[in-house]
Amino acid sequence: MNLLFVFADQWRAGALGYAKEDPVKTPNMDKFCEESTYCDHTFSTFPVCSPHRASLMTGKYPLSAGFFTNCKRGLSLRLKDEEICIGQVLKKSGYDTAYIGKWHLDEPEQNYHEFPKSGARDWDAYTPPGVRRHGFDYWYSYGTYDMHLSPHYWHDSDEMIKVNKWSPEHETDKAIEYLSKIRDKSKPFAMYISWNPPHSVYSEVPDEYLKLYEDVELKENVSLENIHHHTGENAAMSEEELRLTTKQYYAAISGLDKQFGRLIDFLKENNLYEDTLVILSADHGDMMGSHGLMGKHVWYEESIKIPFVLHVPGNNNKRCYTCIGSQDMMPTVLGLLGCSIPDSVEGEDCSKFIKGAEDKNRVSFIMACPGRADFVEKFKKVGKDPAGFGWRGVRTQEYTYVMELGYDVISNPKRYLYDIKNDPQQKTILDLEIEENKRLAKKMEEEVIKWMERQNDGFLKNWKTAI
């Protein structure tokens, strides 16, 4: 069986027509959802690009893979050469492997050269052939670059390929070219496509998709007062500006829908669809003004809840309710393809849940750390590890519980409990002085503590010191 794994950046689960939450138009994806297994409890373990991607590739929790923040300028952080990733496992299993689009798991070249020959700037990087591609043979990618209407890529040399086309459309062109002309057709294929939109810059979207939206209603939990990122960066905007930004966000997703439709049509027209595991997902969501926040990095549903829809040939189960996290995706894909799972994997093969088994007690642990450059420098000055701060939590079928130390060197411990089943927009933090809530929070905190102990997570020691 072949594999096509498509994932977008900063695309929240509710921004899909089939989810019936946000008023976004995604007819091709909706049809795909109808004929596939729709997983409605899938979460980004660490709702930031690089940490999720590290988990997606290794099957490990982000900290175990060495990620407490994004790969960024001034920080020596990248996916380690010794990590066993899904590309390597699939290649060893006889697959023709390919990766197209955003990678964001390599160290920025400007950490070492002011003017790299590749032309990479800021957080971006050219990943050369070899071990740093972790088993992906065909490579048409870049590190991270948010000019969606004028993207660039690297293939097998450090010569930058500049393109004058919306990035998801161009990447879909390249994917179809690979499938039709480049791959070794004597082998099954395994291709990952990483689309950058609907990630900011939000205005970088073709007009044809923006025209689909005359106006949009903002979510009930949107607050216009002092809009900012959870990590503190200001993102203040008026209601009119937020409406435009939301339209642009939805427009980008409608654009992705068109490109996804092209991929599915190609598979069906070439008799590949019923022999291909097709997965549609994202790395994390976007707050888009909910709770007065933009971006990600926070425990709210708009940030952590992501699409995870799987077309598994021969599988009749239409819905999966079990909690699934970032680290579970790699072993689940391998399980569905019948490939062996490396001992290094920490996540669980959830293929049995995709096929209809249920585990209502299974949970997803969630987390984030202070990773902004000034935060990291501040922690360094006082000799503390930023990976042991931020927040940790757990998402069950019905609740979210969070333990927060904050992003400063001086901890400010707080606890939050939300009833997602009865309050899906998390408008109310449950009162932990009420005995029933206190008991529930205590039970959930015990689960988070056990998880942190297994992870040797420095947060636990800092939490015990602070409370």
PDB file of N, CA and C in Angstrom, residues 25 207-215 251 254-255:
ATOM      1  N   LYS A  25     -15.126  27.007   3.421  1.00  0.00           N
ATOM      2  CA  LYS A  25     -15.620  26.218   2.275  1.00  0.00           C
ATOM      3  C   LYS A  25     -14.543  25.250   1.814  1.00  0.00           C
ATOM      4  N   ASP A 207      -6.289  35.991  -4.880  1.00  0.00           N
ATOM      5  CA  ASP A 207      -7.596  36.649  -4.843  1.00  0.00           C
ATOM      6  C   ASP A 207      -8.738  35.698  -5.162  1.00  0.00           C
ATOM      7  N   GLU A 208      -8.497  34.689  -5.992  1.00  0.00           N
ATOM      8  CA  GLU A 208      -9.591  33.781  -6.396  1.00  0.00           C
ATOM      9  C   GLU A 208     -10.207  33.080  -5.184  1.00  0.00           C
ATOM     10  N   TYR A 209      -9.425  32.860  -4.148  1.00  0.00           N
ATOM     11  CA  TYR A 209      -9.962  32.219  -2.949  1.00  0.00           C
ATOM     12  C   TYR A 209     -10.545  33.244  -1.985  1.00  0.00           C
ATOM     13  N   LEU A 210      -9.953  34.413  -1.946  1.00  0.00           N
ATOM     14  CA  LEU A 210     -10.471  35.479  -1.083  1.00  0.00           C
ATOM     15  C   LEU A 210     -11.867  35.897  -1.539  1.00  0.00           C
ATOM     16  N   LYS A 211     -12.124  35.815  -2.831  1.00  0.00           N
ATOM     17  CA  LYS A 211     -13.433  36.203  -3.382  1.00  0.00           C
ATOM     18  C   LYS A 211     -14.553  35.271  -2.935  1.00  0.00           C
ATOM     19  N   LEU A 212     -14.194  34.115  -2.401  1.00  0.00           N
ATOM     20  CA  LEU A 212     -15.209  33.175  -1.918  1.00  0.00           C
ATOM     21  C   LEU A 212     -15.878  33.660  -0.634  1.00  0.00           C
ATOM     22  N   TYR A 213     -15.265  34.665  -0.008  1.00  0.00           N
ATOM     23  CA  TYR A 213     -15.751  35.126   1.295  1.00  0.00           C
ATOM     24  C   TYR A 213     -16.049  36.623   1.254  1.00  0.00           C
ATOM     25  N   GLU A 214     -17.338  36.951   1.227  1.00  0.00           N
ATOM     26  CA  GLU A 214     -17.727  38.366   1.277  1.00  0.00           C
ATOM     27  C   GLU A 214     -17.575  38.896   2.692  1.00  0.00           C
ATOM     28  N   ASP A 215     -17.989  38.086   3.648  1.00  0.00           N
ATOM     29  CA  ASP A 215     -17.900  38.487   5.051  1.00  0.00           C
ATOM     30  C   ASP A 215     -17.822  37.227   5.898  1.00  0.00           C
ATOM     31  N   ALA A 251      -9.737  31.719   3.322  1.00  0.00           N
ATOM     32  CA  ALA A 251      -9.464  31.689   1.880  1.00  0.00           C
ATOM     33  C   ALA A 251      -8.288  30.762   1.580  1.00  0.00           C
ATOM     34  N   SER A 254      -9.491  27.251   1.723  1.00  0.00           N
ATOM     35  CA  SER A 254     -10.238  26.918   0.505  1.00  0.00           C
ATOM     36  C   SER A 254      -9.277  26.662  -0.659  1.00  0.00           C
ATOM     37  N   GLY A 255      -8.170  27.399  -0.678  1.00  0.00           N
ATOM     38  CA  GLY A 255      -7.140  27.154  -1.683  1.00  0.00           C
ATOM     39  C   GLY A 255      -6.492  25.794  -1.504  1.00  0.00           C
TER      40      GLY A 255
END
